[in-house]
Amino acid sequence: MSLDVEESIKQDIDLRLKDIAKCEIQRERRLKLYTGKDRVIPVLGFLKSYGFIHLAAISCVDWLDDGEFEIVYNLWSYRDKAGILVKTRISRENPEIDTAIPIYEIAETYEREIHEMFGVNFPGNPNLTSLFLEDWNGPPPMRKDFDTRKYAAEKYGMRDLTEQLKIGMDKIKGVRDGDEIL
Amino acid sequence: MGLFKFSRSRSLWMMHFCTGCGAIEMPPTMTSRYDMERFGIIPMATPRQSDLLLVTGYLTVKTLKRVVRSYEQMAEPKYVIAFGSCTMRGGMYWDSYNTVKELDLYIPVDIYINGCMPRPEAIIDAFIKLRDMIDKGEANAWKNYRDNLDWYKQNQAKVFDINKWSAKI
């Protein structure tokens, strides 16, 4: 399988973004691009003008050991029928990155979700309110250091049903021994 | 058996609150294969017209608010059937941070149907049990809600802000 389209995209990107981004061909129709936190908006702006007009998703990866979050922008070009991932890393201590709304308006909702689930702040996004978690009082739940089991036990506190289970088991035993079920 | 109990038990109008995966068991139960209408049970559009609330799966905190609100809008007497393992003990979401584990802490439940998911036979079985319970005057969970409102509200307040919610929805 030839990678002509991918090679030509990579060449164009290397030519224009040589100093601020590093581009890789992942496989057929998939490219990756690494850039710095402050360069994301100009890079996205260039890619949109190049043909990547569709922002499919923004996702976040929690690299706990590195102390960093990785923000990943998924772009798609209908002209070249190719996708590109724009990856950048931000510190976990003070997670903050400029909003992509000026380039892609749809980014508002994706950023809202990441803000809710990872606690990343997006200066410039006017609507960083809760999306799925209403009245949430815990830490951002998708972070790797969030203990979901402990939180669930504290918040929902299941009742102890040992006694009832015992009664149920005795009933089942009774049925097995030939007694009629109640 | 009084006339009212007889009539109520044989014309249950059901609001199915389709959360989670259990809703997919409702079409066969409603339609000709299992045909719940022979027991006088028909699906109804709004809580204010319904007698029976069917909760068909796991509830997130956000959904629970809507369930409580729907339940409180229903006219008495009202009955609740909860579906599947998720409504009982959280099921496969037992350690999830955002799903409610035991539904009867927040609204009173007449009948739980076991299973993941329960088959339409089990649902029909629950409907017949509920009919018999109403006939005998045993399906009184709605009175329980009225009498122990403080307890239920206290439990609801643990998972969501009951003072804010009416303005928010």
mmCIF file of C-alpha atoms in Angstrom:
data_model
loop_
_atom_site.group_PDB
_atom_site.id
_atom_site.type_symbol
_atom_site.label_atom_id
_atom_site.label_comp_id
_atom_site.label_asym_id
_atom_site.label_seq_id
_atom_site.Cartn_x
_atom_site.Cartn_y
_atom_site.Cartn_z
ATOM 1 C CA MET A 1 0.000 0.000 0.000
ATOM 2 C CA SER A 2 1.514 3.304 -0.997
ATOM 3 C CA LEU A 3 1.425 6.257 1.330
ATOM 4 C CA ASP A 4 1.479 9.037 -1.274
ATOM 5 C CA VAL A 5 -1.282 11.139 0.248
ATOM 6 C CA GLU A 6 0.168 10.801 3.737
ATOM 7 C CA GLU A 7 3.667 11.665 2.522
ATOM 8 C CA SER A 8 2.450 14.777 0.761
ATOM 9 C CA ILE A 9 0.506 15.935 3.837
ATOM 10 C CA LYS A 10 3.572 15.326 5.993
ATOM 11 C CA GLN A 11 5.740 17.295 3.574
ATOM 12 C CA ASP A 12 3.359 20.248 3.625
ATOM 13 C CA ILE A 13 3.101 20.203 7.391
ATOM 14 C CA ASP A 14 6.867 19.888 7.835
ATOM 15 C CA LEU A 15 7.373 22.812 5.487
ATOM 16 C CA ARG A 16 4.983 25.103 7.321
ATOM 17 C CA LEU A 17 5.295 23.921 10.930
ATOM 18 C CA LYS A 18 8.905 22.778 10.983
ATOM 19 C CA ASP A 19 9.884 24.630 14.138
ATOM 20 C CA ILE A 20 6.779 24.141 16.229
ATOM 21 C CA ALA A 21 5.485 20.654 15.521
ATOM 22 C CA LYS A 22 6.697 17.149 14.818
ATOM 23 C CA CYS A 23 4.681 15.079 12.347
ATOM 24 C CA GLU A 24 4.650 11.296 12.002
ATOM 25 C CA ILE A 25 2.848 8.901 9.718
ATOM 26 C CA GLN A 26 1.161 6.331 11.916
ATOM 27 C CA ARG A 27 -0.252 4.140 9.172
ATOM 28 C CA GLU A 28 -2.447 4.442 6.106
ATOM 29 C CA ARG A 29 -4.649 7.549 6.418
ATOM 30 C CA ARG A 30 -3.522 8.256 9.963
ATOM 31 C CA LEU A 31 -1.017 10.916 10.991
ATOM 32 C CA LYS A 32 0.220 12.124 14.342
ATOM 33 C CA LEU A 33 1.480 15.524 15.269
ATOM 34 C CA TYR A 34 3.179 16.559 18.490
ATOM 35 C CA THR A 35 3.322 20.174 19.509
ATOM 36 C CA GLY A 36 3.790 22.396 22.541
ATOM 37 C CA LYS A 37 1.042 23.710 24.753
ATOM 38 C CA ASP A 38 1.321 27.307 23.490
ATOM 39 C CA ARG A 39 1.446 26.292 19.823
ATOM 40 C CA VAL A 40 -1.794 24.327 19.697
ATOM 41 C CA ILE A 41 -4.048 27.119 18.475
ATOM 42 C CA PRO A 42 -1.826 28.254 15.562
ATOM 43 C CA VAL A 43 -1.269 24.597 14.606
ATOM 44 C CA LEU A 44 -5.013 23.906 14.618
ATOM 45 C CA GLY A 45 -5.569 27.081 12.624
ATOM 46 C CA PHE A 46 -3.109 25.976 9.963
ATOM 47 C CA LEU A 47 -4.535 22.443 9.805
ATOM 48 C CA LYS A 48 -8.057 23.763 9.381
ATOM 49 C CA SER A 49 -6.999 25.980 6.516
ATOM 50 C CA TYR A 50 -5.104 23.011 5.058
ATOM 51 C CA GLY A 51 -8.293 20.922 4.854
ATOM 52 C CA PHE A 52 -8.779 19.290 8.237
ATOM 53 C CA ILE A 53 -12.126 20.973 8.712
ATOM 54 C CA HIS A 54 -13.742 18.401 10.995
ATOM 55 C CA LEU A 55 -12.899 18.263 14.709
ATOM 56 C CA ALA A 56 -14.193 14.801 15.607
ATOM 57 C CA ALA A 57 -13.261 14.809 19.293
ATOM 58 C CA ILE A 58 -10.955 16.146 21.941
ATOM 59 C CA SER A 59 -9.756 13.604 24.438
ATOM 60 C CA CYS A 60 -7.528 13.624 27.455
ATOM 61 C CA VAL A 61 -5.041 11.031 28.726
ATOM 62 C CA ASP A 62 -3.830 11.032 32.286
ATOM 63 C CA TRP A 63 -0.119 10.143 32.460
ATOM 64 C CA LEU A 64 0.056 9.827 36.205
ATOM 65 C CA ASP A 65 3.704 8.781 36.436
ATOM 66 C CA ASP A 66 4.864 11.648 34.204
ATOM 67 C CA GLY A 67 2.676 14.132 36.076
ATOM 68 C CA GLU A 68 1.120 15.269 32.813
ATOM 69 C CA PHE A 69 -2.151 15.315 30.942
ATOM 70 C CA GLU A 70 -2.113 14.708 27.203
ATOM 71 C CA ILE A 71 -4.769 16.564 25.211
ATOM 72 C CA VAL A 72 -5.528 14.938 21.878
ATOM 73 C CA TYR A 73 -7.397 16.692 19.080
ATOM 74 C CA ASN A 74 -8.900 14.342 16.473
ATOM 75 C CA LEU A 75 -9.132 16.007 13.067
ATOM 76 C CA TRP A 76 -10.386 14.692 9.752
ATOM 77 C CA SER A 77 -9.955 15.907 6.206
ATOM 78 C CA TYR A 78 -12.721 15.077 3.749
ATOM 79 C CA ARG A 79 -10.572 16.125 0.813
ATOM 80 C CA ASP A 80 -7.620 13.860 1.572
ATOM 81 C CA LYS A 81 -9.683 11.241 3.434
ATOM 82 C CA ALA A 82 -7.110 11.254 6.203
ATOM 83 C CA GLY A 83 -7.164 11.843 9.923
ATOM 84 C CA ILE A 84 -4.604 13.542 12.102
ATOM 85 C CA LEU A 85 -4.096 13.481 15.857
ATOM 86 C CA VAL A 86 -2.724 16.648 17.391
ATOM 87 C CA LYS A 87 -1.143 15.802 20.724
ATOM 88 C CA THR A 88 0.130 18.114 23.385
ATOM 89 C CA ARG A 89 1.083 17.705 27.011
ATOM 90 C CA ILE A 90 0.233 19.968 29.922
ATOM 91 C CA SER A 91 1.270 19.796 33.539
ATOM 92 C CA ARG A 92 -0.934 17.911 35.966
ATOM 93 C CA GLU A 93 -0.362 20.408 38.776
ATOM 94 C CA ASN A 94 -1.917 23.365 36.996
ATOM 95 C CA PRO A 95 -3.800 21.899 34.025
ATOM 96 C CA GLU A 96 -4.668 24.764 31.735
ATOM 97 C CA ILE A 97 -4.774 25.158 27.968
ATOM 98 C CA ASP A 98 -6.327 27.777 25.701
ATOM 99 C CA THR A 99 -9.711 27.016 24.234
ATOM 100 C CA ALA A 100 -9.993 25.899 20.614
ATOM 101 C CA ILE A 101 -13.368 27.608 20.126
ATOM 102 C CA PRO A 102 -11.994 30.371 17.819
ATOM 103 C CA ILE A 103 -10.897 27.658 15.365
ATOM 104 C CA TYR A 104 -13.523 24.968 15.920
ATOM 105 C CA GLU A 105 -16.737 26.107 17.558
ATOM 106 C CA ILE A 106 -17.736 22.544 18.447
ATOM 107 C CA ALA A 107 -14.791 22.402 20.866
ATOM 108 C CA GLU A 108 -16.986 23.998 23.517
ATOM 109 C CA THR A 109 -18.750 20.751 24.431
ATOM 110 C CA TYR A 110 -15.634 18.582 24.287
ATOM 111 C CA GLU A 111 -13.770 20.987 26.514
ATOM 112 C CA ARG A 112 -16.684 21.087 28.901
ATOM 113 C CA GLU A 113 -16.527 17.328 29.234
ATOM 114 C CA ILE A 114 -12.762 17.274 29.802
ATOM 115 C CA HIS A 115 -13.121 20.056 32.347
ATOM 116 C CA GLU A 116 -15.665 17.971 34.218
ATOM 117 C CA MET A 117 -13.922 14.609 34.012
ATOM 118 C CA PHE A 118 -10.262 15.661 34.377
ATOM 119 C CA GLY A 119 -10.419 19.106 35.923
ATOM 120 C CA VAL A 120 -8.543 20.753 33.043
ATOM 121 C CA ASN A 121 -9.212 24.461 32.746
ATOM 122 C CA PHE A 122 -9.812 26.078 29.342
ATOM 123 C CA PRO A 123 -9.443 29.876 29.544
ATOM 124 C CA GLY A 124 -11.694 31.467 26.948
ATOM 125 C CA ASN A 125 -14.419 28.832 27.069
ATOM 126 C CA PRO A 126 -17.531 30.624 28.333
ATOM 127 C CA ASN A 127 -19.509 27.545 29.338
ATOM 128 C CA LEU A 128 -17.472 25.270 31.601
ATOM 129 C CA THR A 129 -20.451 24.100 33.649
ATOM 130 C CA SER A 130 -21.318 20.538 34.589
ATOM 131 C CA LEU A 131 -22.412 18.283 31.750
ATOM 132 C CA PHE A 132 -23.036 14.744 33.029
ATOM 133 C CA LEU A 133 -22.304 15.105 36.724
ATOM 134 C CA GLU A 134 -24.884 17.307 38.366
ATOM 135 C CA ASP A 135 -24.200 18.336 41.955
ATOM 136 C CA TRP A 136 -20.826 16.630 41.888
ATOM 137 C CA ASN A 137 -18.811 17.142 45.056
ATOM 138 C CA GLY A 138 -15.830 14.831 44.565
ATOM 139 C CA PRO A 139 -12.561 15.169 42.643
ATOM 140 C CA PRO A 140 -12.687 14.829 38.818
ATOM 141 C CA PRO A 141 -13.582 11.167 38.400
ATOM 142 C CA MET A 142 -11.583 10.169 35.311
ATOM 143 C CA ARG A 143 -8.244 11.006 36.875
ATOM 144 C CA LYS A 144 -6.135 7.925 37.493
ATOM 145 C CA ASP A 145 -5.704 8.692 41.189
ATOM 146 C CA PHE A 146 -9.467 8.826 41.798
ATOM 147 C CA ASP A 147 -10.595 5.780 43.809
ATOM 148 C CA THR A 148 -14.054 5.048 42.392
ATOM 149 C CA ARG A 149 -14.707 2.104 44.721
ATOM 150 C CA LYS A 150 -13.990 4.111 47.844
ATOM 151 C CA TYR A 151 -16.032 7.068 46.610
ATOM 152 C CA ALA A 152 -19.016 4.854 45.718
ATOM 153 C CA ALA A 153 -18.900 3.136 49.101
ATOM 154 C CA GLU A 154 -18.877 6.472 50.910
ATOM 155 C CA LYS A 155 -21.554 8.142 48.823
ATOM 156 C CA TYR A 156 -24.057 5.335 48.228
ATOM 157 C CA GLY A 157 -23.231 3.104 51.205
ATOM 158 C CA MET A 158 -24.905 -0.208 50.441
ATOM 159 C CA ARG A 159 -26.854 -1.876 53.235
ATOM 160 C CA ASP A 160 -25.630 -5.095 54.807
ATOM 161 C CA LEU A 161 -27.871 -7.888 53.547
ATOM 162 C CA THR A 162 -26.035 -10.865 55.079
ATOM 163 C CA GLU A 163 -29.071 -11.929 57.124
ATOM 164 C CA GLN A 164 -31.460 -11.772 54.172
ATOM 165 C CA LEU A 165 -28.997 -13.692 52.022
ATOM 166 C CA LYS A 166 -28.812 -16.390 54.682
ATOM 167 C CA ILE A 167 -32.591 -16.717 54.746
ATOM 168 C CA GLY A 168 -32.584 -16.950 50.952
ATOM 169 C CA MET A 169 -29.896 -19.638 50.959
ATOM 170 C CA ASP A 170 -31.818 -21.652 53.567
ATOM 171 C CA LYS A 171 -34.887 -21.488 51.325
ATOM 172 C CA ILE A 172 -32.918 -22.730 48.346
ATOM 173 C CA LYS A 173 -31.524 -25.548 50.489
ATOM 174 C CA GLY A 174 -35.051 -26.420 51.561
ATOM 175 C CA VAL A 175 -36.156 -26.680 47.947
ATOM 176 C CA ARG A 176 -33.205 -28.915 47.188
ATOM 177 C CA ASP A 177 -34.069 -31.217 50.086
ATOM 178 C CA GLY A 178 -37.598 -31.618 48.768
ATOM 179 C CA ASP A 179 -39.485 -29.021 50.842
ATOM 180 C CA GLU A 180 -41.884 -26.744 49.069
ATOM 181 C CA ILE A 181 -40.912 -23.169 48.462
ATOM 182 C CA LEU A 182 -42.849 -20.663 50.528
ATOM 183 C CA MET B 1 -62.072 -7.538 47.265
ATOM 184 C CA GLY B 2 -63.534 -4.087 46.772
ATOM 185 C CA LEU B 3 -64.649 -2.673 43.473
ATOM 186 C CA PHE B 4 -61.890 -0.048 43.521
ATOM 187 C CA LYS B 5 -59.163 -2.574 44.135
ATOM 188 C CA PHE B 6 -60.589 -4.812 41.407
ATOM 189 C CA SER B 7 -60.661 -1.944 38.899
ATOM 190 C CA ARG B 8 -57.247 -0.606 39.814
ATOM 191 C CA SER B 9 -55.539 -3.958 39.559
ATOM 192 C CA ARG B 10 -56.982 -4.612 36.103
ATOM 193 C CA SER B 11 -56.344 -1.297 34.401
ATOM 194 C CA LEU B 12 -52.762 -0.390 35.229
ATOM 195 C CA TRP B 13 -51.428 2.382 33.064
ATOM 196 C CA MET B 14 -47.718 2.142 32.928
ATOM 197 C CA MET B 15 -45.039 4.740 32.488
ATOM 198 C CA HIS B 16 -41.822 2.967 31.555
ATOM 199 C CA PHE B 17 -38.852 5.051 32.535
ATOM 200 C CA CYS B 18 -36.458 3.659 29.964
ATOM 201 C CA THR B 19 -33.008 3.931 31.447
ATOM 202 C CA GLY B 20 -30.199 1.472 30.926
ATOM 203 C CA CYS B 21 -30.584 -1.621 28.797
ATOM 204 C CA GLY B 22 -33.860 -2.951 30.209
ATOM 205 C CA ALA B 23 -36.019 -0.903 27.874
ATOM 206 C CA ILE B 24 -35.290 -3.377 25.094
ATOM 207 C CA GLU B 25 -37.306 -6.021 26.947
ATOM 208 C CA MET B 26 -40.405 -3.832 26.824
ATOM 209 C CA PRO B 27 -41.340 -4.042 23.099
ATOM 210 C CA PRO B 28 -41.826 -7.835 23.169
ATOM 211 C CA THR B 29 -43.719 -7.513 26.443
ATOM 212 C CA MET B 30 -46.035 -4.894 24.975
ATOM 213 C CA THR B 31 -46.611 -6.431 21.578
ATOM 214 C CA SER B 32 -48.374 -9.557 20.392
ATOM 215 C CA ARG B 33 -45.849 -12.170 21.523
ATOM 216 C CA TYR B 34 -46.362 -11.599 25.247
ATOM 217 C CA ASP B 35 -49.182 -9.063 25.003
ATOM 218 C CA MET B 36 -49.415 -7.359 28.368
ATOM 219 C CA GLU B 37 -52.595 -5.601 27.317
ATOM 220 C CA ARG B 38 -54.552 -8.736 28.143
ATOM 221 C CA PHE B 39 -53.911 -7.808 31.776
ATOM 222 C CA GLY B 40 -55.179 -4.285 31.173
ATOM 223 C CA ILE B 41 -51.671 -2.777 31.187
ATOM 224 C CA ILE B 42 -50.953 -0.168 28.539
ATOM 225 C CA PRO B 43 -48.013 2.191 28.116
ATOM 226 C CA MET B 44 -48.843 5.780 28.980
ATOM 227 C CA ALA B 45 -47.142 8.966 27.939
ATOM 228 C CA THR B 46 -47.012 11.106 31.061
ATOM 229 C CA PRO B 47 -46.568 10.472 34.785
ATOM 230 C CA ARG B 48 -49.782 12.297 35.629
ATOM 231 C CA GLN B 49 -51.834 9.729 33.745
ATOM 232 C CA SER B 50 -49.978 6.673 35.020
ATOM 233 C CA ASP B 51 -50.468 4.277 37.916
ATOM 234 C CA LEU B 52 -47.334 2.247 37.486
ATOM 235 C CA LEU B 53 -43.737 3.401 37.183
ATOM 236 C CA LEU B 54 -41.353 0.959 35.578
ATOM 237 C CA VAL B 55 -37.663 1.718 36.123
ATOM 238 C CA THR B 56 -35.869 -0.388 33.563
ATOM 239 C CA GLY B 57 -32.250 -0.313 34.548
ATOM 240 C CA TYR B 58 -29.405 1.486 36.254
ATOM 241 C CA LEU B 59 -29.845 5.094 37.288
ATOM 242 C CA THR B 60 -27.223 7.773 37.336
ATOM 243 C CA VAL B 61 -27.621 10.568 39.843
ATOM 244 C CA LYS B 62 -28.832 12.824 37.054
ATOM 245 C CA THR B 63 -31.502 10.311 36.023
ATOM 246 C CA LEU B 64 -32.520 9.633 39.603
ATOM 247 C CA LYS B 65 -33.567 13.263 39.925
ATOM 248 C CA ARG B 66 -35.906 12.863 36.967
ATOM 249 C CA VAL B 67 -37.259 9.600 38.333
ATOM 250 C CA VAL B 68 -38.064 11.159 41.701
ATOM 251 C CA ARG B 69 -39.672 14.083 39.973
ATOM 252 C CA SER B 70 -41.761 11.818 37.737
ATOM 253 C CA TYR B 71 -42.735 9.659 40.683
ATOM 254 C CA GLU B 72 -43.882 12.627 42.734
ATOM 255 C CA GLN B 73 -46.069 13.827 39.858
ATOM 256 C CA MET B 74 -48.013 10.582 39.669
ATOM 257 C CA ALA B 75 -51.439 10.502 41.252
ATOM 258 C CA GLU B 76 -51.998 8.110 44.147
ATOM 259 C CA PRO B 77 -52.338 5.174 44.351
ATOM 260 C CA LYS B 78 -49.117 4.508 42.476
ATOM 261 C CA TYR B 79 -46.872 1.510 42.131
ATOM 262 C CA VAL B 80 -43.239 0.991 41.259
ATOM 263 C CA ILE B 81 -41.606 -1.994 39.605
ATOM 264 C CA ALA B 82 -37.807 -1.937 39.404
ATOM 265 C CA PHE B 83 -35.981 -3.954 36.858
ATOM 266 C CA GLY B 84 -32.838 -6.007 36.976
ATOM 267 C CA SER B 85 -29.787 -6.290 39.182
ATOM 268 C CA CYS B 86 -28.751 -2.664 38.671
ATOM 269 C CA THR B 87 -31.683 -1.198 40.556
ATOM 270 C CA MET B 88 -31.186 -3.644 43.420
ATOM 271 C CA ARG B 89 -27.497 -3.513 44.261
ATOM 272 C CA GLY B 90 -25.900 -1.636 41.406
ATOM 273 C CA GLY B 91 -25.367 -4.803 39.341
ATOM 274 C CA MET B 92 -22.242 -4.548 37.203
ATOM 275 C CA TYR B 93 -21.979 -0.866 38.181
ATOM 276 C CA TRP B 94 -21.582 -1.676 41.871
ATOM 277 C CA ASP B 95 -18.372 0.373 42.172
ATOM 278 C CA SER B 96 -19.256 3.138 39.733
ATOM 279 C CA TYR B 97 -18.977 6.673 41.053
ATOM 280 C CA ASN B 98 -22.128 7.949 39.420
ATOM 281 C CA THR B 99 -24.794 5.235 39.542
ATOM 282 C CA VAL B 100 -27.324 4.768 42.290
ATOM 283 C CA LYS B 101 -27.004 1.376 43.970
ATOM 284 C CA GLU B 102 -30.229 0.706 45.849
ATOM 285 C CA LEU B 103 -33.295 2.325 44.351
ATOM 286 C CA ASP B 104 -35.572 1.756 47.336
ATOM 287 C CA LEU B 105 -33.538 4.200 49.401
ATOM 288 C CA TYR B 106 -34.857 7.022 47.213
ATOM 289 C CA ILE B 107 -38.322 5.956 46.083
ATOM 290 C CA PRO B 108 -40.408 3.086 47.470
ATOM 291 C CA VAL B 109 -40.401 -0.045 45.320
ATOM 292 C CA ASP B 110 -43.262 -2.562 45.269
ATOM 293 C CA ILE B 111 -41.586 -5.294 43.275
ATOM 294 C CA TYR B 112 -38.031 -5.950 42.162
ATOM 295 C CA ILE B 113 -37.477 -8.192 39.160
ATOM 296 C CA ASN B 114 -34.242 -10.131 39.364
ATOM 297 C CA GLY B 115 -32.034 -10.688 36.355
ATOM 298 C CA CYS B 116 -29.610 -9.059 33.991
ATOM 299 C CA MET B 117 -31.827 -8.567 32.029
ATOM 300 C CA PRO B 118 -35.108 -10.194 33.077
ATOM 301 C CA ARG B 119 -36.982 -11.991 30.303
ATOM 302 C CA PRO B 120 -40.483 -10.839 29.305
ATOM 303 C CA GLU B 121 -41.864 -13.883 31.172
ATOM 304 C CA ALA B 122 -40.392 -12.477 34.375
ATOM 305 C CA ILE B 123 -41.909 -9.076 33.672
ATOM 306 C CA ILE B 124 -45.352 -10.592 33.054
ATOM 307 C CA ASP B 125 -44.904 -12.585 36.262
ATOM 308 C CA ALA B 126 -44.193 -9.361 38.150
ATOM 309 C CA PHE B 127 -47.299 -7.725 36.653
ATOM 310 C CA ILE B 128 -49.470 -10.627 37.806
ATOM 311 C CA LYS B 129 -47.890 -10.514 41.276
ATOM 312 C CA LEU B 130 -48.575 -6.796 41.444
ATOM 313 C CA ARG B 131 -52.178 -7.381 40.391
ATOM 314 C CA ASP B 132 -52.609 -9.920 43.181
ATOM 315 C CA MET B 133 -50.935 -7.596 45.677
ATOM 316 C CA ILE B 134 -53.315 -4.775 44.772
ATOM 317 C CA ASP B 135 -56.258 -7.148 45.079
ATOM 318 C CA LYS B 136 -55.127 -8.104 48.576
ATOM 319 C CA GLY B 137 -54.312 -4.517 49.507
ATOM 320 C CA GLU B 138 -50.604 -5.228 49.957
ATOM 321 C CA ALA B 139 -49.128 -2.872 47.366
ATOM 322 C CA ASN B 140 -48.790 0.057 49.726
ATOM 323 C CA ALA B 141 -45.330 1.378 48.982
ATOM 324 C CA TRP B 142 -46.798 4.759 48.000
ATOM 325 C CA LYS B 143 -48.224 5.148 51.515
ATOM 326 C CA ASN B 144 -44.776 4.363 52.795
ATOM 327 C CA TYR B 145 -43.373 7.272 50.792
ATOM 328 C CA ARG B 146 -45.946 9.632 52.248
ATOM 329 C CA ASP B 147 -45.394 8.474 55.820
ATOM 330 C CA ASN B 148 -41.595 8.419 55.669
ATOM 331 C CA LEU B 149 -41.038 11.390 53.407
ATOM 332 C CA ASP B 150 -38.315 12.798 55.657
ATOM 333 C CA TRP B 151 -36.301 9.597 55.461
ATOM 334 C CA TYR B 152 -36.568 9.439 51.690
ATOM 335 C CA LYS B 153 -35.713 13.124 51.294
ATOM 336 C CA GLN B 154 -32.736 12.658 53.593
ATOM 337 C CA ASN B 155 -31.426 9.841 51.413
ATOM 338 C CA GLN B 156 -32.051 11.858 48.254
ATOM 339 C CA ALA B 157 -30.179 14.805 49.729
ATOM 340 C CA LYS B 158 -27.128 12.574 50.180
ATOM 341 C CA VAL B 159 -26.719 12.137 46.429
ATOM 342 C CA PHE B 160 -28.127 15.353 44.978
ATOM 343 C CA ASP B 161 -28.994 18.836 46.083
ATOM 344 C CA ILE B 162 -32.761 18.694 46.633
ATOM 345 C CA ASN B 163 -33.017 22.425 47.233
ATOM 346 C CA LYS B 164 -31.629 23.359 43.841
ATOM 347 C CA TRP B 165 -33.094 20.669 41.660
ATOM 348 C CA SER B 166 -36.568 21.986 40.914
ATOM 349 C CA ALA B 167 -35.159 25.187 39.469
ATOM 350 C CA LYS B 168 -32.572 23.304 37.458
ATOM 351 C CA ILE B 169 -34.690 20.783 35.589
#
